mmCIF file of C-alpha atoms in Angstrom:
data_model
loop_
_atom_site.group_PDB
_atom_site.id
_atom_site.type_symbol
_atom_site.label_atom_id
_atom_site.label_comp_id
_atom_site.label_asym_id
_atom_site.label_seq_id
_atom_site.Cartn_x
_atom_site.Cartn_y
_atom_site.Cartn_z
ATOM 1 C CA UNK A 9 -4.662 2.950 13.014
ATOM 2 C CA UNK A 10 -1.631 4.762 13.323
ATOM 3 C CA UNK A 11 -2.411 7.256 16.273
ATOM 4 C CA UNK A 12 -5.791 7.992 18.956
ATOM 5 C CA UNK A 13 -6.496 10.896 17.189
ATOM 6 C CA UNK A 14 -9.975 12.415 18.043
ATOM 7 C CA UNK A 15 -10.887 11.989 14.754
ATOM 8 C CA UNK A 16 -10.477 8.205 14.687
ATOM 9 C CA UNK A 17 -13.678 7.221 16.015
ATOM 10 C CA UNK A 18 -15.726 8.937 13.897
ATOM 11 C CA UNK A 19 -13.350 8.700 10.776
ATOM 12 C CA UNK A 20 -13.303 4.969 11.069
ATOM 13 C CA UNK A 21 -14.338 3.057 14.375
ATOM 14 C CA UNK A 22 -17.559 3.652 14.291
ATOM 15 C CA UNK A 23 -18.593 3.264 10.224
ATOM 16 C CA UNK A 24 -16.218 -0.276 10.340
ATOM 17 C CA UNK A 25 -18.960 -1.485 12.201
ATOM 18 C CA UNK A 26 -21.542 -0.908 9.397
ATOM 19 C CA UNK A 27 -18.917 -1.152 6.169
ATOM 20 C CA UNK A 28 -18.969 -4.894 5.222
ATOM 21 C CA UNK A 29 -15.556 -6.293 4.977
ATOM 22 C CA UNK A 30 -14.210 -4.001 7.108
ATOM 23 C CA UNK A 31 -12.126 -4.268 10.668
ATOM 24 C CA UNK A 32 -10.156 -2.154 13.227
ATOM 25 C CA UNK A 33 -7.630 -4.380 13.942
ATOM 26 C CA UNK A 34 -4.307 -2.752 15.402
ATOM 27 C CA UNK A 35 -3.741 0.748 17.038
ATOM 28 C CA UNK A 36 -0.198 2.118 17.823
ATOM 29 C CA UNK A 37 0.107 5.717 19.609
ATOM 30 C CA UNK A 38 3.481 7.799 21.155
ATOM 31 C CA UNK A 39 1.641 6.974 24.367
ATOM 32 C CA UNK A 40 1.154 2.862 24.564
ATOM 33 C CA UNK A 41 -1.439 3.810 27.467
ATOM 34 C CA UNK A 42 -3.300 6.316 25.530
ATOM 35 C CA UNK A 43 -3.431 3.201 22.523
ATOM 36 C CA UNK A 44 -4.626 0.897 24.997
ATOM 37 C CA UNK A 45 -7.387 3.338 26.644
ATOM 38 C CA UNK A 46 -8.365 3.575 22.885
ATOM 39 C CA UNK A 47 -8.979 0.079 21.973
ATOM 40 C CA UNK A 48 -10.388 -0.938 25.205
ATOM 41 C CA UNK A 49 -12.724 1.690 24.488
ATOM 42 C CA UNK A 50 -13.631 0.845 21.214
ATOM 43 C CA UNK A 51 -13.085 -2.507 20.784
ATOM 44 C CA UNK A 52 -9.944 -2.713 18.774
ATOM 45 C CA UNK A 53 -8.335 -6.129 18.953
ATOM 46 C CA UNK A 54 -4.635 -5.572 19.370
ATOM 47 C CA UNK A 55 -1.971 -2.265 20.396
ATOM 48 C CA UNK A 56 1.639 -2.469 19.141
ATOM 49 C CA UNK A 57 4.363 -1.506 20.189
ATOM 50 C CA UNK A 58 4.908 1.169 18.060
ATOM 51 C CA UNK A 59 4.220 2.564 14.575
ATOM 52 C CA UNK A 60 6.643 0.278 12.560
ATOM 53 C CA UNK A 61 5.736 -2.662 14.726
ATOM 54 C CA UNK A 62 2.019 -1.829 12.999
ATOM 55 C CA UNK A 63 3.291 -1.852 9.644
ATOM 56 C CA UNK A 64 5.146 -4.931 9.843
ATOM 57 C CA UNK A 65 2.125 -6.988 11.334
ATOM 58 C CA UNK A 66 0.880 -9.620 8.826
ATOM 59 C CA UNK A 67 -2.253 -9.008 10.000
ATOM 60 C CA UNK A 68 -2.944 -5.139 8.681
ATOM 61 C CA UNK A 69 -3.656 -5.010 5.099
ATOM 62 C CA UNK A 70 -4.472 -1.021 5.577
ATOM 63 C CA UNK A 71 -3.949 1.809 7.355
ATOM 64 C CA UNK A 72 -5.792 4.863 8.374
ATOM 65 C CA UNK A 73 -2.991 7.992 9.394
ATOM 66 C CA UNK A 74 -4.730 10.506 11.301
ATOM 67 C CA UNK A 75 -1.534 11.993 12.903
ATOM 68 C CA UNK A 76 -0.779 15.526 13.256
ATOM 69 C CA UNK A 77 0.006 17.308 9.469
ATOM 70 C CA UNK A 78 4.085 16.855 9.630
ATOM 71 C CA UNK A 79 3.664 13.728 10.160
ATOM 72 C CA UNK A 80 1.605 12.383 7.057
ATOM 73 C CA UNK A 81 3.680 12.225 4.594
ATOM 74 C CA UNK A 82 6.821 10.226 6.744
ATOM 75 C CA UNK A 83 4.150 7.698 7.311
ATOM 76 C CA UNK A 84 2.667 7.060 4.610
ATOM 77 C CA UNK A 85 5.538 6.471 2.743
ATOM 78 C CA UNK A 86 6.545 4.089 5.396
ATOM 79 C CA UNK A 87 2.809 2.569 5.530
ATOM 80 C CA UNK A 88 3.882 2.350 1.651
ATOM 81 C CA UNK A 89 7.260 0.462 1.801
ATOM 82 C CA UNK A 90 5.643 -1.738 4.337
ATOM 83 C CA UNK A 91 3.223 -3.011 1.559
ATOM 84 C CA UNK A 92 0.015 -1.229 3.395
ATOM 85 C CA UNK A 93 -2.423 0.470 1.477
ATOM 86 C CA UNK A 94 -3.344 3.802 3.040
ATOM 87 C CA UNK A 95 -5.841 6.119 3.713
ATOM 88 C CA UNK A 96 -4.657 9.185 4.949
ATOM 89 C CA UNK A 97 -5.769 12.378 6.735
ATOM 90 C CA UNK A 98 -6.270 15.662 5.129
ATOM 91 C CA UNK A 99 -4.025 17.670 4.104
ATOM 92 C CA UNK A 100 -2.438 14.951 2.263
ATOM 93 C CA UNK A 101 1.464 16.607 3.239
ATOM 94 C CA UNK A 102 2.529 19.448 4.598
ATOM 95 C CA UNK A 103 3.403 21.348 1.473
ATOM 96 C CA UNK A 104 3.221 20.649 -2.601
ATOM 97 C CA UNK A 105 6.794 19.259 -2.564
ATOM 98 C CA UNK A 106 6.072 16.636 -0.217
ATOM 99 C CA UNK A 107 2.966 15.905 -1.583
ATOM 100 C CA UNK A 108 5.086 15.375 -5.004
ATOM 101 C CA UNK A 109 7.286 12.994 -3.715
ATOM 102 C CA UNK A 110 4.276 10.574 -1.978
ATOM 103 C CA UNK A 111 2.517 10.565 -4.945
ATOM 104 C CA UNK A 112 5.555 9.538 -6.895
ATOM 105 C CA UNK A 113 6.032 6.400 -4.152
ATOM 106 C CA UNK A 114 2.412 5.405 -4.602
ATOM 107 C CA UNK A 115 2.746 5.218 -8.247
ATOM 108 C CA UNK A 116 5.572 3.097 -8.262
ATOM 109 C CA UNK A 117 3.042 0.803 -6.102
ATOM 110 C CA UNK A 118 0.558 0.831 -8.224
ATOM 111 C CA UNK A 119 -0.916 -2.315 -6.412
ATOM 112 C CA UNK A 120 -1.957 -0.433 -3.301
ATOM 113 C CA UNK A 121 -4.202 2.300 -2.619
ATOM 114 C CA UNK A 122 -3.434 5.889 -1.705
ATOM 115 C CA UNK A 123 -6.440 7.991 -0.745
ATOM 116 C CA UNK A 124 -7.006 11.148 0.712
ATOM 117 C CA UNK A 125 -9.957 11.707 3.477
ATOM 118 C CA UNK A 126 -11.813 14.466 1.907
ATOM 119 C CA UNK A 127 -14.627 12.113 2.870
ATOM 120 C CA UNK A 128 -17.492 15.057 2.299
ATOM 121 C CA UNK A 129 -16.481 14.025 -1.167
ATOM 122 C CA UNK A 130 -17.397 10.714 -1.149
ATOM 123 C CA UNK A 131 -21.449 11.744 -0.168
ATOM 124 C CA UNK A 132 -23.854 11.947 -2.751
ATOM 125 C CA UNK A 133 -24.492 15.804 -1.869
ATOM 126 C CA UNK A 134 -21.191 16.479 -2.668
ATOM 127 C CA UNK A 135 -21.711 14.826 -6.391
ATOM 128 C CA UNK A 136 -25.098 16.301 -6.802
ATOM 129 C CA UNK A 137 -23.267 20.054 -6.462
ATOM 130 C CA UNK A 138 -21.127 18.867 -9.315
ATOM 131 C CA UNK A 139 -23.628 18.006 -11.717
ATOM 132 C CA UNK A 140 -25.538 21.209 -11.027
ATOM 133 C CA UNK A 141 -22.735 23.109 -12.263
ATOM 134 C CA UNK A 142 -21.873 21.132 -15.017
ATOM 135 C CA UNK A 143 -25.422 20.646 -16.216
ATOM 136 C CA UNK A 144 -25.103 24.290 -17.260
ATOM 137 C CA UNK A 145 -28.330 25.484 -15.264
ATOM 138 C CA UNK A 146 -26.426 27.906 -13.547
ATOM 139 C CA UNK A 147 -24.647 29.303 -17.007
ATOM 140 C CA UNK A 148 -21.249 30.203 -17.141
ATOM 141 C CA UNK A 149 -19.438 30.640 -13.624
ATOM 142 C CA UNK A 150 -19.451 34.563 -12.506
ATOM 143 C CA UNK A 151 -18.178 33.558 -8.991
ATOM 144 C CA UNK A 152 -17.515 30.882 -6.101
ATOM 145 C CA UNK A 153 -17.200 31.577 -2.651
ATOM 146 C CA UNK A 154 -16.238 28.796 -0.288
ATOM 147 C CA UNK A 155 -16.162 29.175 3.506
ATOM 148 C CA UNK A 156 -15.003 26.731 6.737
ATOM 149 C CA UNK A 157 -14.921 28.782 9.563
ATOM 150 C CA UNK A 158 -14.884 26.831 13.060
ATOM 151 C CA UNK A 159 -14.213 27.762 16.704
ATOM 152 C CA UNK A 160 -10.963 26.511 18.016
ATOM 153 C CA UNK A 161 -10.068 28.622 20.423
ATOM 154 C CA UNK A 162 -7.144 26.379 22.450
ATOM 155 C CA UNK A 163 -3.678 27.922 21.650
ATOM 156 C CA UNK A 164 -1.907 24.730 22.588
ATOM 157 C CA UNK A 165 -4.151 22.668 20.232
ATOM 158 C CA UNK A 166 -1.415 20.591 17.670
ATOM 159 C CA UNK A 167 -3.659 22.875 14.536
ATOM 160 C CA UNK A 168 -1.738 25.863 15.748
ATOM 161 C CA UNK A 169 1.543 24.360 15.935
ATOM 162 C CA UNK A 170 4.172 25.229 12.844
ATOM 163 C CA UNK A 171 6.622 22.384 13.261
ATOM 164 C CA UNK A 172 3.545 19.896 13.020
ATOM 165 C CA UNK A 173 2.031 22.007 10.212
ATOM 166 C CA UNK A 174 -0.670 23.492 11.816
ATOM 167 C CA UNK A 175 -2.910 26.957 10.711
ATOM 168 C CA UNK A 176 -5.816 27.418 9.377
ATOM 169 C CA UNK A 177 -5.664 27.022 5.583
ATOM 170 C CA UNK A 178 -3.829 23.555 6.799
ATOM 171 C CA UNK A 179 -6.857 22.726 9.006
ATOM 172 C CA UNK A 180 -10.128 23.699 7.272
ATOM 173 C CA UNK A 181 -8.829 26.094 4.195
ATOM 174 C CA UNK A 182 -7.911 22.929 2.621
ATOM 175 C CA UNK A 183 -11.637 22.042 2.900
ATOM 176 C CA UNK A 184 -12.595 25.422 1.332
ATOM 177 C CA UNK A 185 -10.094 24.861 -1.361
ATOM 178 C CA UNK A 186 -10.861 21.270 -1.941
ATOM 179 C CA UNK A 187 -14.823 22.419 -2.242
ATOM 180 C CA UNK A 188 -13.342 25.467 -4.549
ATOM 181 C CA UNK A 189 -11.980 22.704 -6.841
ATOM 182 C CA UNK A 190 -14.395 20.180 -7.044
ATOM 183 C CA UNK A 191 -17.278 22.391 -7.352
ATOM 184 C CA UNK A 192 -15.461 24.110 -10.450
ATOM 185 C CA UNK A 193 -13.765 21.212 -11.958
ATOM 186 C CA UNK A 194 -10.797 23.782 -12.090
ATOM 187 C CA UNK A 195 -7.962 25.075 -10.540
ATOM 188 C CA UNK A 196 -7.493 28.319 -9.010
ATOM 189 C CA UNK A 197 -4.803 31.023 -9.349
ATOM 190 C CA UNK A 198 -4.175 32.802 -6.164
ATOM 191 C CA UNK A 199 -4.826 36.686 -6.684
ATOM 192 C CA UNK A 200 -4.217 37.813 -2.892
ATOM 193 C CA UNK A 201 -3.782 36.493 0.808
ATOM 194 C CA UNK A 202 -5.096 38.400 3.840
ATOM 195 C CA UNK A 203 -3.589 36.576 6.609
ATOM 196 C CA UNK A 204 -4.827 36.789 10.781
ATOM 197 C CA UNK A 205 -2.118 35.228 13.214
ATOM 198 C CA UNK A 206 -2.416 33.246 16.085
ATOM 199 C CA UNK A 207 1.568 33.502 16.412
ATOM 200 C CA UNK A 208 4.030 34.857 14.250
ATOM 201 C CA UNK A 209 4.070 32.023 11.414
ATOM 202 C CA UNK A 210 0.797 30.579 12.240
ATOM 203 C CA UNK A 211 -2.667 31.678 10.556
ATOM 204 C CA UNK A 212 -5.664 31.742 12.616
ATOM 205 C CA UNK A 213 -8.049 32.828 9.797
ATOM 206 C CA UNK A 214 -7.628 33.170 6.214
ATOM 207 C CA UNK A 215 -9.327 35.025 3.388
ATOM 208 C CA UNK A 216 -8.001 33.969 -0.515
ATOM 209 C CA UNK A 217 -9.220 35.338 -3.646
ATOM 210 C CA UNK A 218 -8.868 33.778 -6.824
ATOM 211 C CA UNK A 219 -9.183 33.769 -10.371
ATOM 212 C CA UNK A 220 -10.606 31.019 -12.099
ATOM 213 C CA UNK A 221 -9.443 29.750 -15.908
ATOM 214 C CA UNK A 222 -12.508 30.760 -17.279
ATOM 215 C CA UNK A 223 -12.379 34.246 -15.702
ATOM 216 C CA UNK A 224 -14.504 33.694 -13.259
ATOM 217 C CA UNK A 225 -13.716 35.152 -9.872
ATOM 218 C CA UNK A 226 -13.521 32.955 -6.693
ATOM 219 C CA UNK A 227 -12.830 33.562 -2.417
ATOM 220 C CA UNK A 228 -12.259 31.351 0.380
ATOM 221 C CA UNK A 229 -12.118 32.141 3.985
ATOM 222 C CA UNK A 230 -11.651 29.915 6.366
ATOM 223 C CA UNK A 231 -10.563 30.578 10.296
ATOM 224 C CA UNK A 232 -9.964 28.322 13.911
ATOM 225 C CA UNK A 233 -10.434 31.279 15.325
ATOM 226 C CA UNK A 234 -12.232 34.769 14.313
ATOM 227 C CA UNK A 235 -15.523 37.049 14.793
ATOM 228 C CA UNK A 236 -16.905 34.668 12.779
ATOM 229 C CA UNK A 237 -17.198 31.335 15.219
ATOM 230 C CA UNK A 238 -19.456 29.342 12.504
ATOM 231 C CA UNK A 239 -19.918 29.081 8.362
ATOM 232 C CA UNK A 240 -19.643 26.319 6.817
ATOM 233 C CA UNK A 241 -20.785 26.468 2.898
ATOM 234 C CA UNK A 242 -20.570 26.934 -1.072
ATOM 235 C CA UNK A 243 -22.113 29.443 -3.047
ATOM 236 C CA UNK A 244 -21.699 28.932 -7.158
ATOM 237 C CA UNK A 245 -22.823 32.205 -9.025
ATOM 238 C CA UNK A 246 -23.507 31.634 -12.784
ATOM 239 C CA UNK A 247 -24.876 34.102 -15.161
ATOM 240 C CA UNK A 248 -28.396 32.431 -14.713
ATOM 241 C CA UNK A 249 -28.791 30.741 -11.536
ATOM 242 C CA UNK A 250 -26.993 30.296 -8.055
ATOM 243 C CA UNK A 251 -26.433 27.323 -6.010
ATOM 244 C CA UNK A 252 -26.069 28.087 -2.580
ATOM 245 C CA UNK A 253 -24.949 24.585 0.045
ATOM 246 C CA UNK A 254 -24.857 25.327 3.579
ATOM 247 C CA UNK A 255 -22.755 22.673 5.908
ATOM 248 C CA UNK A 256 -21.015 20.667 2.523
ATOM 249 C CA UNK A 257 -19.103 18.655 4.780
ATOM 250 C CA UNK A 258 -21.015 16.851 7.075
ATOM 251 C CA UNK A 259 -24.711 17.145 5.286
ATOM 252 C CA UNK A 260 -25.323 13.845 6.973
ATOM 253 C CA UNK A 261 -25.721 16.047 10.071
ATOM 254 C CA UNK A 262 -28.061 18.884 8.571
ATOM 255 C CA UNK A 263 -27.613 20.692 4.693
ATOM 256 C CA UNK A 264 -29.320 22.566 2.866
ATOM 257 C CA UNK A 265 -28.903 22.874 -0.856
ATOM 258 C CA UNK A 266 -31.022 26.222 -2.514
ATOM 259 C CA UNK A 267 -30.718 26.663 -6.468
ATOM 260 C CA UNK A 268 -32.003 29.691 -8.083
ATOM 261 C CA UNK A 269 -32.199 29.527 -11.774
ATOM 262 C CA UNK A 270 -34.501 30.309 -14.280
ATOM 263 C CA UNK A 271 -36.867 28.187 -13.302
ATOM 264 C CA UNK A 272 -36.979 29.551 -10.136
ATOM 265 C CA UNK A 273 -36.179 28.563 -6.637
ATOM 266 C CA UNK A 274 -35.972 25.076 -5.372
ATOM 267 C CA UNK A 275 -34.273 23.041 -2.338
ATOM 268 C CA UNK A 276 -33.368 19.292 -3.051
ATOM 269 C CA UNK A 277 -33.016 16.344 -0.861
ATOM 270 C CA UNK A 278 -30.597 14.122 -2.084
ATOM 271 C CA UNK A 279 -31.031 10.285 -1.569
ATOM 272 C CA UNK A 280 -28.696 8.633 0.653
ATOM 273 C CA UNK A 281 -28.309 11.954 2.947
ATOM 274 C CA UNK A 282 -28.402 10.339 6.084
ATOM 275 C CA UNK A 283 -25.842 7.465 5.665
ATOM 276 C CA UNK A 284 -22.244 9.346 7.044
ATOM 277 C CA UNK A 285 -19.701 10.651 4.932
ATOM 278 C CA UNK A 286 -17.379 8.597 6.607
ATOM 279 C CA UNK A 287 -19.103 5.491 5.705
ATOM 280 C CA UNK A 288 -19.110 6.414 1.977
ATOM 281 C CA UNK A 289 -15.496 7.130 1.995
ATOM 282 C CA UNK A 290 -14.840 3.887 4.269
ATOM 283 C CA UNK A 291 -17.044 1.877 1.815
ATOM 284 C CA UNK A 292 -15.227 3.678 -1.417
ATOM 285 C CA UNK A 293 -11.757 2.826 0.336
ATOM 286 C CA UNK A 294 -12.574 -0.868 0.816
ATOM 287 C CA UNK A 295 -14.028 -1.109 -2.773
ATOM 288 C CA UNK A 296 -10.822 0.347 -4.298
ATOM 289 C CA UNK A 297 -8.450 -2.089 -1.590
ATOM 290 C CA UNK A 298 -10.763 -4.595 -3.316
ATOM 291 C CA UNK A 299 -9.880 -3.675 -7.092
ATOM 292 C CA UNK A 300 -12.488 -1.097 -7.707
ATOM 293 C CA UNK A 301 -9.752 1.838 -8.170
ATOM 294 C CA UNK A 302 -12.709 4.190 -10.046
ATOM 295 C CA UNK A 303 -13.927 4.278 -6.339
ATOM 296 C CA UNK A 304 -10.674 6.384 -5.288
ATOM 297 C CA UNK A 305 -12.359 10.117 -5.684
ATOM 298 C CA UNK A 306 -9.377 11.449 -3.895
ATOM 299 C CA UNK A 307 -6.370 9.963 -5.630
ATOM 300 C CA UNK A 308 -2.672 11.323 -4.847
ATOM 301 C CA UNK A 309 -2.463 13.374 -8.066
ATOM 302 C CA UNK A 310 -5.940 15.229 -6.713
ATOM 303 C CA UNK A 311 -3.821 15.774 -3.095
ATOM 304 C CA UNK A 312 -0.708 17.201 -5.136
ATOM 305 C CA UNK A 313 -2.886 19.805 -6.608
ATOM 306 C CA UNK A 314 -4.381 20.727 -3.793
ATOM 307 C CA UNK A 315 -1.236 21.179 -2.032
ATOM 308 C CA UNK A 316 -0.272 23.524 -4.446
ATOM 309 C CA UNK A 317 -2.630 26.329 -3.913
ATOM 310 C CA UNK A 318 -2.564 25.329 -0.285
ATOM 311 C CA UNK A 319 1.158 26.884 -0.692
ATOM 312 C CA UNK A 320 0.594 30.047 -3.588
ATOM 313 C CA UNK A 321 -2.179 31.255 -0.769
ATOM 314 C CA UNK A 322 0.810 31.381 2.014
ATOM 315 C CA UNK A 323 2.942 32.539 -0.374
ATOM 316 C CA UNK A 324 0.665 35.289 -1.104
ATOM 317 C CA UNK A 325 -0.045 36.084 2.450
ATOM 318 C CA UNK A 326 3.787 36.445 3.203
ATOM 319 C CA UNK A 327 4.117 33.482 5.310
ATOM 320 C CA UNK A 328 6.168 30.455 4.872
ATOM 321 C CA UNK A 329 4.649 27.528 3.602
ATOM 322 C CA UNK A 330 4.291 24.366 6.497
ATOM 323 C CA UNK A 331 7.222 21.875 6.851
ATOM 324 C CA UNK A 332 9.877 24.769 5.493
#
């Protein structure tokens, strides 16, 4: 684990412990006493030095980066060179460029595994919103509107720091874009930007709409901090039927999925629900480590993409895009 990022625990300490074949071995941090709090804490068996002195151990056949957004793309390039495989935080770089240039590295190491932590992905919900759509019981798409809207209300917080790549699109827009994407099975262009600041480059909230290849119209919105403290959710309009997904990225928690259609309204319970999304993407990530690369749902050329209309939304909303 490169980092005691709050996410850690729940991200990967805590499903290891039901993911067969899977241990927290080594922890490095900027502050050794902070790393050592950690893996007293939780059990972790060793704390290094330092980040490189992780990557050269013998002893770590993976890593999991969870540092702040500048930082993702330094080290998991290094996490690459160092033979590692990695899974790494969202968002995957700080811009599309970057995000270019790891994926490049990880396909010249086609041996190891680069994978992104979308891990709402990995959850059968998630997969059970695509086949909706694609089944064509909704008819053709009319519109998609994606939201992750979440109260963060600490200025000082690393998510609202530029030179670390913080803002909101960075933070939980790339959620709404991700869920924009994956619901659609296409990409979006960017139409317009309405950007709210917490500082002068540095969105707070975000509201994107979209045009989809198939004409279809699409929005996002997505905020740390706005008169909206809470919304979490999909909604797919077709010509026939809408699917509507409240709370798409933790439905472990609570969800609920509504489809109105032809056949009139129904909610579904998807098997599986209650296992974590972290332990589906920790179980997906050992699979692939293991040879089982179909498992990889969030591959680097997936991240790249991404990026990209991460950066044509700040582009449209006049601000520079992160790590320029």
């Amino acid at each position: 684990m490169l980092g005691a990022a709050r996410i850690a625990p729940a991200a990967v300490v805590k499903p290891a412990r039901t993911v067969d074949g899977v241990r927290v071995t080594a922890i490095a941090a900027r502050d050794r006493a902070r790393a050592e709090a950690f893996a007293t804490k939780h059990g972790v068996d060793h704390v290094a030095e330092s980040y490189d002195a992780l990557l050269a151990s013998p002893d770590v056949d993976a890593v999991y980066n969870p540092l702040p957004n500048g930082l993702h793309a330094e080290w998991t390039e290094k996490a690459l060179a160092a033979g590692k495989h990695v899974l790494c935080e969202k968002p995957f770089t700080s811009n599309a460029a970057e995000a270019e240039h790891v994926a490049a590295l990880a396909g010249s190491h086609p041996e190891l595994v680069v994978m992104e932590a979308f891990h709402y992905r990995y959850h059968p919900v998630a997969e059970r919103v695509r086949n909706i759509v694609t089944s064509g019981e909704l008819g053709p798409l009319r519109d998609v509107e994606t939201a992750m809207c979440i109260p963060l209300p600490f200025r000082k917080d690393i998510r609202y720091q530029y030179d670390l790549a913080g803002g909101a699109v960075m933070d939980v827009g790339c959620y709404a874009i991700h869920m924009l994407r994956h619901a659609t099975g296409e990409e979006p262009t960017v139409k317009r930007a309405d950007a709210r600041l917490a500082s002068e480059k540095v969105d707070r909230y975000m509201q994107a709409d979209f045009t989809l290849p198939d004409g279809a119209g699409a929005r996002m919105t997505c905020a740390l901090w706005s008169s909206t403290p809470l919304r979490i959710g999909l909604t797919v309009q077709g010509e026939e039927g809408v699917l509507r997904l409240f709370n798409p990225t933790r439905p472990d928690m609570y969800h609920r999925l509504s489809v109105w259609s032809r056949d009139g309204r129904r909610r579904e319970r998807v098997a599986g629900v209650k296992k974590t999304t972290y332990a589906y993407q920790l179980e997906a990530f050992r699979d692939a480590v293991g040879g089982d690369r179909s498992r990889v749902l969030t591959p680097p050329a997936d991240s790249v993409a991404n990026m990209r209309v991460i950066d044509a939304v700040y582009d449209a909303a006049g601000l520079p895009r992160r790590g320029t």
